[in-house]
Structure formats: C-alpha cells, structure tokens
PDB file of C-alpha atoms in Angstrom:
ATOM      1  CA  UNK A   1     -13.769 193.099   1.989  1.00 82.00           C
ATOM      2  CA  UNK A   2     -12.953 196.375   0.178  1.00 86.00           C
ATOM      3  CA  UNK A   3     -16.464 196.328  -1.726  1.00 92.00           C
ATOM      4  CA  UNK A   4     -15.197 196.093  -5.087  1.00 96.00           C
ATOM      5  CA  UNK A   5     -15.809 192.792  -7.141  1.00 97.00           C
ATOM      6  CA  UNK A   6     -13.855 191.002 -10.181  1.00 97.00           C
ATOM      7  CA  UNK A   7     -15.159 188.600 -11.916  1.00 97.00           C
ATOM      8  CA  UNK A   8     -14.017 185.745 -12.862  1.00 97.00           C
ATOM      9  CA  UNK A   9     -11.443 184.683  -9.905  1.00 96.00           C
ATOM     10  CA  UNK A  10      -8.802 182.391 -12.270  1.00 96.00           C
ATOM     11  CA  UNK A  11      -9.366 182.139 -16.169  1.00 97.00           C
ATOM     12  CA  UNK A  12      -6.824 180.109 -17.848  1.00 97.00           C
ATOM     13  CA  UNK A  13      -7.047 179.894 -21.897  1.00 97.00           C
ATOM     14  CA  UNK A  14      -4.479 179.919 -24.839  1.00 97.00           C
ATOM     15  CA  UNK A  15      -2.694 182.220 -27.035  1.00 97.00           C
ATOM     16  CA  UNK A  16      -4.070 183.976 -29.286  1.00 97.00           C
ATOM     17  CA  UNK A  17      -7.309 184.091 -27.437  1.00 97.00           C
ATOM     18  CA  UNK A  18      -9.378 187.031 -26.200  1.00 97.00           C
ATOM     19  CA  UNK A  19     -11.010 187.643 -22.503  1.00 98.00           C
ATOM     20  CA  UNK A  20     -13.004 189.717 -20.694  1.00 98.00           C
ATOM     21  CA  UNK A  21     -12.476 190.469 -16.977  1.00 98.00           C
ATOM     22  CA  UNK A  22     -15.435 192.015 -15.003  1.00 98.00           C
ATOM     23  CA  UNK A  23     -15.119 194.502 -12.211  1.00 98.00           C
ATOM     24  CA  UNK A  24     -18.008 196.377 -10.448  1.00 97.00           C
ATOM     25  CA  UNK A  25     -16.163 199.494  -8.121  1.00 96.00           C
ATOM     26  CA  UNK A  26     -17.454 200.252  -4.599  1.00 94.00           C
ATOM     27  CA  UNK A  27     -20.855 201.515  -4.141  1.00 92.00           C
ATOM     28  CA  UNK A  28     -20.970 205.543  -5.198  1.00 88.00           C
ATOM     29  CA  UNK A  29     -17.422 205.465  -6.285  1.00 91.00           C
ATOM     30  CA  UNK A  30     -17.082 207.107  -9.850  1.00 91.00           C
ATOM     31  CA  UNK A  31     -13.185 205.911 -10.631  1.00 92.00           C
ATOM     32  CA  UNK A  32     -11.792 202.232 -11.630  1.00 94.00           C
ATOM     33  CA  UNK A  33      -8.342 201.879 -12.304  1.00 94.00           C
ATOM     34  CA  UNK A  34      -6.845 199.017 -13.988  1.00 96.00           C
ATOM     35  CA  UNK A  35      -3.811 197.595 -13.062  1.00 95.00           C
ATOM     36  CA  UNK A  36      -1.637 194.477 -13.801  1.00 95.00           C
ATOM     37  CA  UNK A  37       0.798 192.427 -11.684  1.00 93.00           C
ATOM     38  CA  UNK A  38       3.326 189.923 -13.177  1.00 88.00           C
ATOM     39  CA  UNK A  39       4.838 187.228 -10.128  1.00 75.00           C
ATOM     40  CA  UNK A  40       6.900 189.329  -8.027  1.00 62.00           C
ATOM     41  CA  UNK A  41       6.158 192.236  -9.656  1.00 68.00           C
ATOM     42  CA  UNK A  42       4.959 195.845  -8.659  1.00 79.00           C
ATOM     43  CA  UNK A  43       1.817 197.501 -10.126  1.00 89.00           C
ATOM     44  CA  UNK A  44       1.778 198.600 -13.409  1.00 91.00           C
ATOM     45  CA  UNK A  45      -1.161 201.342 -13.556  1.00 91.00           C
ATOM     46  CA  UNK A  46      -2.867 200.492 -17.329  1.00 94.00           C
ATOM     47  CA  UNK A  47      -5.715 202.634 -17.794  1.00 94.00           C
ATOM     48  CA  UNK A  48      -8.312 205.038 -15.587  1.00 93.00           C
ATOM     49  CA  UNK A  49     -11.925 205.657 -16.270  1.00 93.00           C
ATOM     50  CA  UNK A  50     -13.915 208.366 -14.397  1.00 91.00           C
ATOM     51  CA  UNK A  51     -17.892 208.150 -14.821  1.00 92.00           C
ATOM     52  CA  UNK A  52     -18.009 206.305 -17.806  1.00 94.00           C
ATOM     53  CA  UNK A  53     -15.047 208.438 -19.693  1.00 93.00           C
ATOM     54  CA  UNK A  54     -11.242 207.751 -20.145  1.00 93.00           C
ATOM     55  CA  UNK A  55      -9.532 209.458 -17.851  1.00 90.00           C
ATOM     56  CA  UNK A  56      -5.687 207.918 -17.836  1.00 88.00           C
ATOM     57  CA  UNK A  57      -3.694 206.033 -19.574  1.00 90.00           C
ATOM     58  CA  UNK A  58      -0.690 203.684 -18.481  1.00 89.00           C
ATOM     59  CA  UNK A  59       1.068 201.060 -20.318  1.00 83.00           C
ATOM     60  CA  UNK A  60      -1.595 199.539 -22.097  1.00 92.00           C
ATOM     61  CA  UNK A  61      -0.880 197.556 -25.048  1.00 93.00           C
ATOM     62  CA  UNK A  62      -3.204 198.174 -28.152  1.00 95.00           C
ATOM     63  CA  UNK A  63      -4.030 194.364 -27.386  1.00 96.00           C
ATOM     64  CA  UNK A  64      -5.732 195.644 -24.529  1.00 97.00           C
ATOM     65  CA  UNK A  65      -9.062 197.991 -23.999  1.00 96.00           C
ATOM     66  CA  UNK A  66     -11.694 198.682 -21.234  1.00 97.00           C
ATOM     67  CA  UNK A  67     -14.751 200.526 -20.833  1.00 97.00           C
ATOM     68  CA  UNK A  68     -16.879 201.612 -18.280  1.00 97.00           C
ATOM     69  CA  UNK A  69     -20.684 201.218 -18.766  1.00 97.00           C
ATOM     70  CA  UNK A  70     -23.312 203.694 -17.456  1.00 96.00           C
ATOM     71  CA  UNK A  71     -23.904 201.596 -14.545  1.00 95.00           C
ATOM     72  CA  UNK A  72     -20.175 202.403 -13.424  1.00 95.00           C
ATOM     73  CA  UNK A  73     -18.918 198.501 -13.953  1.00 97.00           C
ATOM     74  CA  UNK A  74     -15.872 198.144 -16.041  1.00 98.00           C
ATOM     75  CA  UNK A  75     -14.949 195.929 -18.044  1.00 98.00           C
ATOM     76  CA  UNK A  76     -11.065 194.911 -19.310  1.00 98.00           C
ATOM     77  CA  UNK A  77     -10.659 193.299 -22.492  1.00 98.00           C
ATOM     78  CA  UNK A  78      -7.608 191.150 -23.603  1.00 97.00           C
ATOM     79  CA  UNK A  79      -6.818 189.930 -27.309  1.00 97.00           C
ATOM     80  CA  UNK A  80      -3.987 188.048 -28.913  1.00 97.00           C
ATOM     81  CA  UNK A  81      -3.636 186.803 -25.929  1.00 97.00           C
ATOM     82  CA  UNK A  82       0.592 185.925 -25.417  1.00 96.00           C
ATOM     83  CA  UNK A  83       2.528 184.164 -22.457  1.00 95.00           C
ATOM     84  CA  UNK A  84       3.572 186.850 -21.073  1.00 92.00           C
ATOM     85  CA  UNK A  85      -0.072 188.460 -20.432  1.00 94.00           C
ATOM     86  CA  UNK A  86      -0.434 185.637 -17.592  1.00 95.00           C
ATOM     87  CA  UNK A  87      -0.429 188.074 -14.165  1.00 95.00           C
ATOM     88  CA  UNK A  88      -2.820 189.620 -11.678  1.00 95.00           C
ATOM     89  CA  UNK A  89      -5.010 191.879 -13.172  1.00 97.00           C
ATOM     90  CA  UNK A  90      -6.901 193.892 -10.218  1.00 97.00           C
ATOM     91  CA  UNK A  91      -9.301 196.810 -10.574  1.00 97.00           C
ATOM     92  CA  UNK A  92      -9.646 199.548  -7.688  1.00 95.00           C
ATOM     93  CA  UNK A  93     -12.204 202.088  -7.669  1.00 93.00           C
ATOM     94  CA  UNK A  94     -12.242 205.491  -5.624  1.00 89.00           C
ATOM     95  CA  UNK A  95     -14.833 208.060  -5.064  1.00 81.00           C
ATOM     96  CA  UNK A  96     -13.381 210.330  -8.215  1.00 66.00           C
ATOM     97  CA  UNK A  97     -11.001 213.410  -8.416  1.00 59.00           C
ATOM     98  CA  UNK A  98     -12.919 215.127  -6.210  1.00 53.00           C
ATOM     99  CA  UNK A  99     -12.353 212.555  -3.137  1.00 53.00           C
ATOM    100  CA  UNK A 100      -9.920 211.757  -0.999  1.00 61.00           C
ATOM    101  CA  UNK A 101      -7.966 209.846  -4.105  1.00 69.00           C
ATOM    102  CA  UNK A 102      -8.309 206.189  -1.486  1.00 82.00           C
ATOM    103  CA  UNK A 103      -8.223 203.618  -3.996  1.00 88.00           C
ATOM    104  CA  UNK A 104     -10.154 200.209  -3.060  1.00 91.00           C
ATOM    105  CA  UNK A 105      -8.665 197.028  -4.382  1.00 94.00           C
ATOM    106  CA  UNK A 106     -10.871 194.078  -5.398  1.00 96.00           C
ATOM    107  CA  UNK A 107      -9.797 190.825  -5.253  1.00 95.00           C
ATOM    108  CA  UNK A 108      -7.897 190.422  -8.473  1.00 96.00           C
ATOM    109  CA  UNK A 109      -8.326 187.920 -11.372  1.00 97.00           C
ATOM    110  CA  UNK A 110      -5.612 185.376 -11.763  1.00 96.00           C
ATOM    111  CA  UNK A 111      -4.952 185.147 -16.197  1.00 96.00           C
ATOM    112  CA  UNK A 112      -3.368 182.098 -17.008  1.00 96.00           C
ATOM    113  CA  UNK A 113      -2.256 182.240 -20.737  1.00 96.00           C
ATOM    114  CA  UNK A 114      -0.967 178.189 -21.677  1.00 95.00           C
TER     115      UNK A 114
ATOM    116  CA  UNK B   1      11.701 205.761 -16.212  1.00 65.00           C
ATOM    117  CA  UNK B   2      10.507 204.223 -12.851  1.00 76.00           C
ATOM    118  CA  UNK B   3       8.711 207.336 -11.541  1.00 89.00           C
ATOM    119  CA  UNK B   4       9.040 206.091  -8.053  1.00 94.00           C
ATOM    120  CA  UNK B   5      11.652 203.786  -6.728  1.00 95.00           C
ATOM    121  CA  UNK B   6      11.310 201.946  -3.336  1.00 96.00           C
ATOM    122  CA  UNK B   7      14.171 200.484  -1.683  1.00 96.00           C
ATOM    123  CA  UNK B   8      14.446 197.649   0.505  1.00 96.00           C
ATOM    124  CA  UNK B   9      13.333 194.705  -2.002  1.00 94.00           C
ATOM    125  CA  UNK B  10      13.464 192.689   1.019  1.00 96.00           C
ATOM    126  CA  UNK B  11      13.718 193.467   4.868  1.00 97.00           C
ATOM    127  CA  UNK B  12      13.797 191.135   8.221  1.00 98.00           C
ATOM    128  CA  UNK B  13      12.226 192.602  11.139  1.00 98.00           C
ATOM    129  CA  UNK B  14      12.358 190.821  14.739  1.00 97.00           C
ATOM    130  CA  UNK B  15       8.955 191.535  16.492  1.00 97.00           C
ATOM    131  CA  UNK B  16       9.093 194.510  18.456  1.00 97.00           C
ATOM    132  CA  UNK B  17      11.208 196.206  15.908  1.00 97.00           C
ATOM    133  CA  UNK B  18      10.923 199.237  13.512  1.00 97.00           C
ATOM    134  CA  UNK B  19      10.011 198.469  10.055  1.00 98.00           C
ATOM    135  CA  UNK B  20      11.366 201.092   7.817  1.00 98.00           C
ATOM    136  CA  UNK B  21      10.280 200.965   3.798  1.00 98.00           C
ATOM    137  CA  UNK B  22      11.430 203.962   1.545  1.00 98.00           C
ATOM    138  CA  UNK B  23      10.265 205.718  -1.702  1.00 98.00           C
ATOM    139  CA  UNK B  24      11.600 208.145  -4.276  1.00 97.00           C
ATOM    140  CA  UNK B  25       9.758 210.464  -6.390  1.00 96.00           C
ATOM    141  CA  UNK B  26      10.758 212.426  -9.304  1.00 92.00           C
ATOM    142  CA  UNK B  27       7.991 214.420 -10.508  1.00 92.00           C
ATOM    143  CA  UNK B  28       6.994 217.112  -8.300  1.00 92.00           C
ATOM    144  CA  UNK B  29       3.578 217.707  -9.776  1.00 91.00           C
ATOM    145  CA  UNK B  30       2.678 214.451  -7.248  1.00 92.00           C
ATOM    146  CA  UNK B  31       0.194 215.915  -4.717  1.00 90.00           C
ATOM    147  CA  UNK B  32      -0.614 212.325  -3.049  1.00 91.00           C
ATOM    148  CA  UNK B  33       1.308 209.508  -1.280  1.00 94.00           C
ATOM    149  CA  UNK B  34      -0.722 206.509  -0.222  1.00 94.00           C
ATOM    150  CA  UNK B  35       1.161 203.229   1.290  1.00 96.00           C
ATOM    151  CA  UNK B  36      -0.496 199.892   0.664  1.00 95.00           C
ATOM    152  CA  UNK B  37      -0.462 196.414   2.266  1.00 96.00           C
ATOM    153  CA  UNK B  38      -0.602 193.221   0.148  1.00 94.00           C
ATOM    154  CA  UNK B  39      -1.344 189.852   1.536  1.00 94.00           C
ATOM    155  CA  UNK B  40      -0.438 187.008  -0.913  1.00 90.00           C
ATOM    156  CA  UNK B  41      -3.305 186.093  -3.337  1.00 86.00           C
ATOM    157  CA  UNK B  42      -4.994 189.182  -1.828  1.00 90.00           C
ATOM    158  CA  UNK B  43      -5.656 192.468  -3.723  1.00 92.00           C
ATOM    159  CA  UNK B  44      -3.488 195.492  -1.851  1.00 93.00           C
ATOM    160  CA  UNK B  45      -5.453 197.615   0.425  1.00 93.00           C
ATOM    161  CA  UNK B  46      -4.607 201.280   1.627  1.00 91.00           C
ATOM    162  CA  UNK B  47      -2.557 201.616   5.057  1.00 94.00           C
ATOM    163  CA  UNK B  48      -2.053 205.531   5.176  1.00 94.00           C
ATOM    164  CA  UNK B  49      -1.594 207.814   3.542  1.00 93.00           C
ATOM    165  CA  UNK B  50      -0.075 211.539   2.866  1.00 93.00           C
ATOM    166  CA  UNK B  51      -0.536 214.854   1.274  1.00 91.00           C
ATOM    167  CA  UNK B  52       3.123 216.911   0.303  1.00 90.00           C
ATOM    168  CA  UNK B  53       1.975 219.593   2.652  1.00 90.00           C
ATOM    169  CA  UNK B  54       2.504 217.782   5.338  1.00 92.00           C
ATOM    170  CA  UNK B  55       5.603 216.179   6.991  1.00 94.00           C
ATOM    171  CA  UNK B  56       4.711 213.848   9.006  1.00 96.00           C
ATOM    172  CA  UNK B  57       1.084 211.262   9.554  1.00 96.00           C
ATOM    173  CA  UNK B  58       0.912 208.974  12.473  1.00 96.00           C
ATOM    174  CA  UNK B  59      -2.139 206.216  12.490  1.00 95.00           C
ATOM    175  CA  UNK B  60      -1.471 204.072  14.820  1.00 96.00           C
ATOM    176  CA  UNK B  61       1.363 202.218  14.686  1.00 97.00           C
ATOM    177  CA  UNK B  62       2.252 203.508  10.757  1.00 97.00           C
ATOM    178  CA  UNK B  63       3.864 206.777  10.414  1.00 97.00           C
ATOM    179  CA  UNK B  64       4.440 208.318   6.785  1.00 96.00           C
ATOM    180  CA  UNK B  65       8.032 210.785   7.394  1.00 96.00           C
ATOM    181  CA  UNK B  66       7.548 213.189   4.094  1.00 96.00           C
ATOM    182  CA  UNK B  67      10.706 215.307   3.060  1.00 95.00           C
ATOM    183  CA  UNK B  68       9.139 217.174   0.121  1.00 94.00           C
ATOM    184  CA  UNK B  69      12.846 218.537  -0.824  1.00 94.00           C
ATOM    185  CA  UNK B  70      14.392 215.625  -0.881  1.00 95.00           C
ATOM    186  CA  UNK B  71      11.315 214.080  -2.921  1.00 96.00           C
ATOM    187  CA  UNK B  72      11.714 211.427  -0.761  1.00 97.00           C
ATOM    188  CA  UNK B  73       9.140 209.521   1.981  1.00 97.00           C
ATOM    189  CA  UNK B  74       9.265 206.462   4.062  1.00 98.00           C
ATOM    190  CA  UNK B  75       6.770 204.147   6.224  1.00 98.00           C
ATOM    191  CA  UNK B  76       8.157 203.075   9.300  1.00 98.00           C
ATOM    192  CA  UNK B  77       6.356 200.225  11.065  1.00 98.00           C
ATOM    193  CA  UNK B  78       6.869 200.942  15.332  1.00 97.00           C
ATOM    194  CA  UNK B  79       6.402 197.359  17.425  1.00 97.00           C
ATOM    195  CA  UNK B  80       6.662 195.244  14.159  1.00 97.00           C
ATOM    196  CA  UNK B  81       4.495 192.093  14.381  1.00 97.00           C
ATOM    197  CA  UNK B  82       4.365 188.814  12.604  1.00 97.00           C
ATOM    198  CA  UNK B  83       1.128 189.850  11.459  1.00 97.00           C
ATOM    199  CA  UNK B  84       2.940 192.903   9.352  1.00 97.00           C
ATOM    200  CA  UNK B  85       4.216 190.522   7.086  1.00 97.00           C
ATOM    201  CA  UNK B  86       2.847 191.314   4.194  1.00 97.00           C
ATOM    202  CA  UNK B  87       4.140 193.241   0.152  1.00 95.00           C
ATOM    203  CA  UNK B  88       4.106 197.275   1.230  1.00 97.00           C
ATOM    204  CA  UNK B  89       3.895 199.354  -1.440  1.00 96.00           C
ATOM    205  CA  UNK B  90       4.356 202.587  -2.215  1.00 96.00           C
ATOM    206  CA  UNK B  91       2.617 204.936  -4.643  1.00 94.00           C
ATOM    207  CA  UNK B  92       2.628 208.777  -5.758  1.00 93.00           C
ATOM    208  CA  UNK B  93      -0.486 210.129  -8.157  1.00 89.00           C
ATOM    209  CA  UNK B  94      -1.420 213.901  -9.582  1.00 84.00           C
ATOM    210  CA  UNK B  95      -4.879 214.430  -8.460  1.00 78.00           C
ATOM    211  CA  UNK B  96      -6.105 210.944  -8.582  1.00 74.00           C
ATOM    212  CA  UNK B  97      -5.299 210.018 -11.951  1.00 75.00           C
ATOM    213  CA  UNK B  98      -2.800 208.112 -12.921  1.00 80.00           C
ATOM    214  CA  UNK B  99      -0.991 206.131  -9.880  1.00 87.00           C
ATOM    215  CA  UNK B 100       2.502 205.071 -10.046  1.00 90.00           C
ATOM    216  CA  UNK B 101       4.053 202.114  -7.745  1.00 92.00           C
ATOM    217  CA  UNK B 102       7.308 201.451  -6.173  1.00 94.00           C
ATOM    218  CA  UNK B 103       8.278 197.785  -6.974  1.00 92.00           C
ATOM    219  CA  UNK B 104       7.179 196.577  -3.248  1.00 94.00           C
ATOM    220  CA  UNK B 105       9.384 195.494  -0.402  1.00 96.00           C
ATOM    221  CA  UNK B 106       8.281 192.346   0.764  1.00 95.00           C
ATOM    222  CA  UNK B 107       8.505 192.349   4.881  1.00 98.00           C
ATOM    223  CA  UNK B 108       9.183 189.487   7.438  1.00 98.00           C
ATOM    224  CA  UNK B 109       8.998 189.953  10.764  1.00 97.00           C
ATOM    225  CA  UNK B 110      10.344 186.811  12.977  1.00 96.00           C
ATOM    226  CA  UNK B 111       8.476 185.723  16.541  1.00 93.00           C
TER     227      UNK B 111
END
C-alpha cells in the first residue's frame, strides 16, 4: 500500500459526459502528478500540482483540468468525454521539489467511456 | 518526440538469469532516473533509483548502470525470479517536475 488513495476504483459512463476522479497523496507529501495509461501503453505525465499551485504541464487536453485543494487532495476532471479517454488514470504524490523526487502510485481508476 | 525510449518491448528470462531493460534520454537537463515495477491492475511503484552523478546503484538484487555520455541507463535484474514478472518502467524528470516514461518492457521469467 503506497498511501495514496483514488477514488472511485472503475467508473464507466458515456460520451459526452463529464467525471471527476478523486485522489488524496501520501500523508505530508506536497506533489500529485497526474498521469494516464491507455491498454498496453506507457505513462503519459498530464499535469503536476505542488501545494495547491500548477506546477507542470503534460499532454493535457483542454477537455481535461485538475486542482488541488488546500487540504492537498486533487482532484482530475474529464469533459466531453470520447472513446478514446477510456484508460488508467493514476495519481502519485511525492514529498515536493525539495525531496528525494520518489513518486508514490495509488491504485489507479479504471475510465470506461461506452 | 519520445523523450525517453526503452527497448526491449518484451523479454524472456529463465529463473536464475539476468534481466536487462534499457533507456534513452535526450535532454540532458534530466537530473533523476527512477525505475518502476507494475503489477497488472496495480498502480507502478518505485524499484530504484539514480542521480546522473553517479554510475552505478546496487539495491539488492537491482542495479541501475548510468553512462551519462552516452545518455543512456539500464536495470539489470541478477537471479531473475518468477516473481519479477511484472511492466518495468523507466523514467527521467528535471527536479521533480515533469516525469517522462519509457513505453515499458513487459518481463517473463520462466520456472
């Protein structure tokens, strides 16, 4: 158990829909990352947030937006939902720039777009 | 541009073997290079990893080999076990922000 949570564990919905994944990052860690995985496919980094603030950017479609409250969860946001959006998403948290850089994985949430 | 390209897609190990997984880089601004384990329908967790001032890190039976002027480094698995299989990926940051991945090399080591 790498201490990081994402909820929920499978969400399946439509196109053109919108949905929020949850992630809360390890106790006292500062960073979540945002990452998707299509089947068979490597990591695609999407976006960074460090202490509530933006910190990175990946390939993240304007479809697609996250924040990071004051409590340090995170929160990924997906609209206009399309077929092709159906992948992995995980979050990973780390202490911050000022740590070792270790990112912690949570458990992932499984997007099915039908 | 794929910022860091891993090579093999695929590899068969016999148990007992050496496992041996490498990665590219282009961008020498990279100052870190974890390695990380995926189980399937598990999220990937960190193995080991490396800093570009160093050549070589040994934990346990994982060893990162870093050749900073060839921009090139590689995990090599000693005694490979059943166990091991598993999706290893690579990855190569600048100071903790953004973190690129190699596209994985799924291992299978055979009893």
């Amino acid at each position: 158990d790498s201490g990081v949570t994402q909820t929920p564990k499978h969400l399946i919905t439509a196109t053109g829909q919108r949905v929020t994944l949850r992630c809360s990052p390890r106790s006292g860690d500062l960073s979540v990352y945002w990452y998707q995985q299509s089947l068979d496919q490597g990591l695609q980094f999407l976006i960074q947030y460090y202490n509530g603030e933006e910190r990175a950017k990946g390939n993240i479609l304007e479809r697609f937006s996250a924040q990071q409250f004051p409590d340090l969860h995170s929160e990924l946001n997906l609209s206009s939902l399309e077929l092709g959006d159906s992948a992995l998403y995980f979050c990973a948290s780390s202490v911050g720039t000022s740590g070792t850089g270790a990112q912690y994985f949570g458990p992932g949430t499984r997007l099915t777009v039908l | 541009q794929q910022q860091v390209k891993q090579s093999p897609q695929s590899l068969i190990v016999q148990k007992g073997g050496i496992s041996i997984i490498n990665c590219a880089y282009e961008n020498t601004a990279f100052d870190y290079f974890p390695w990380y384990q995926q189980f399937p329908g598990k999220g990937p967790a960190l193995l080991i990893a490396i800093r570009p001032d160093v050549s070589e890190k040994k934990e346990g039976r994982f060893t990162i080999s870093f050749n900073k002027s060839a921009k090139q480094f590689s995990l090599h698995i000693m005694d490979s076990q059943p166990g091991d299989s598993a999706t290893y990926f690579c990855a190569a940051s600048m100071a903790f922000n953004k973190f690129y991945f190699g596209s994985g090399t799924k291992l299978n080591v055979k009893p």
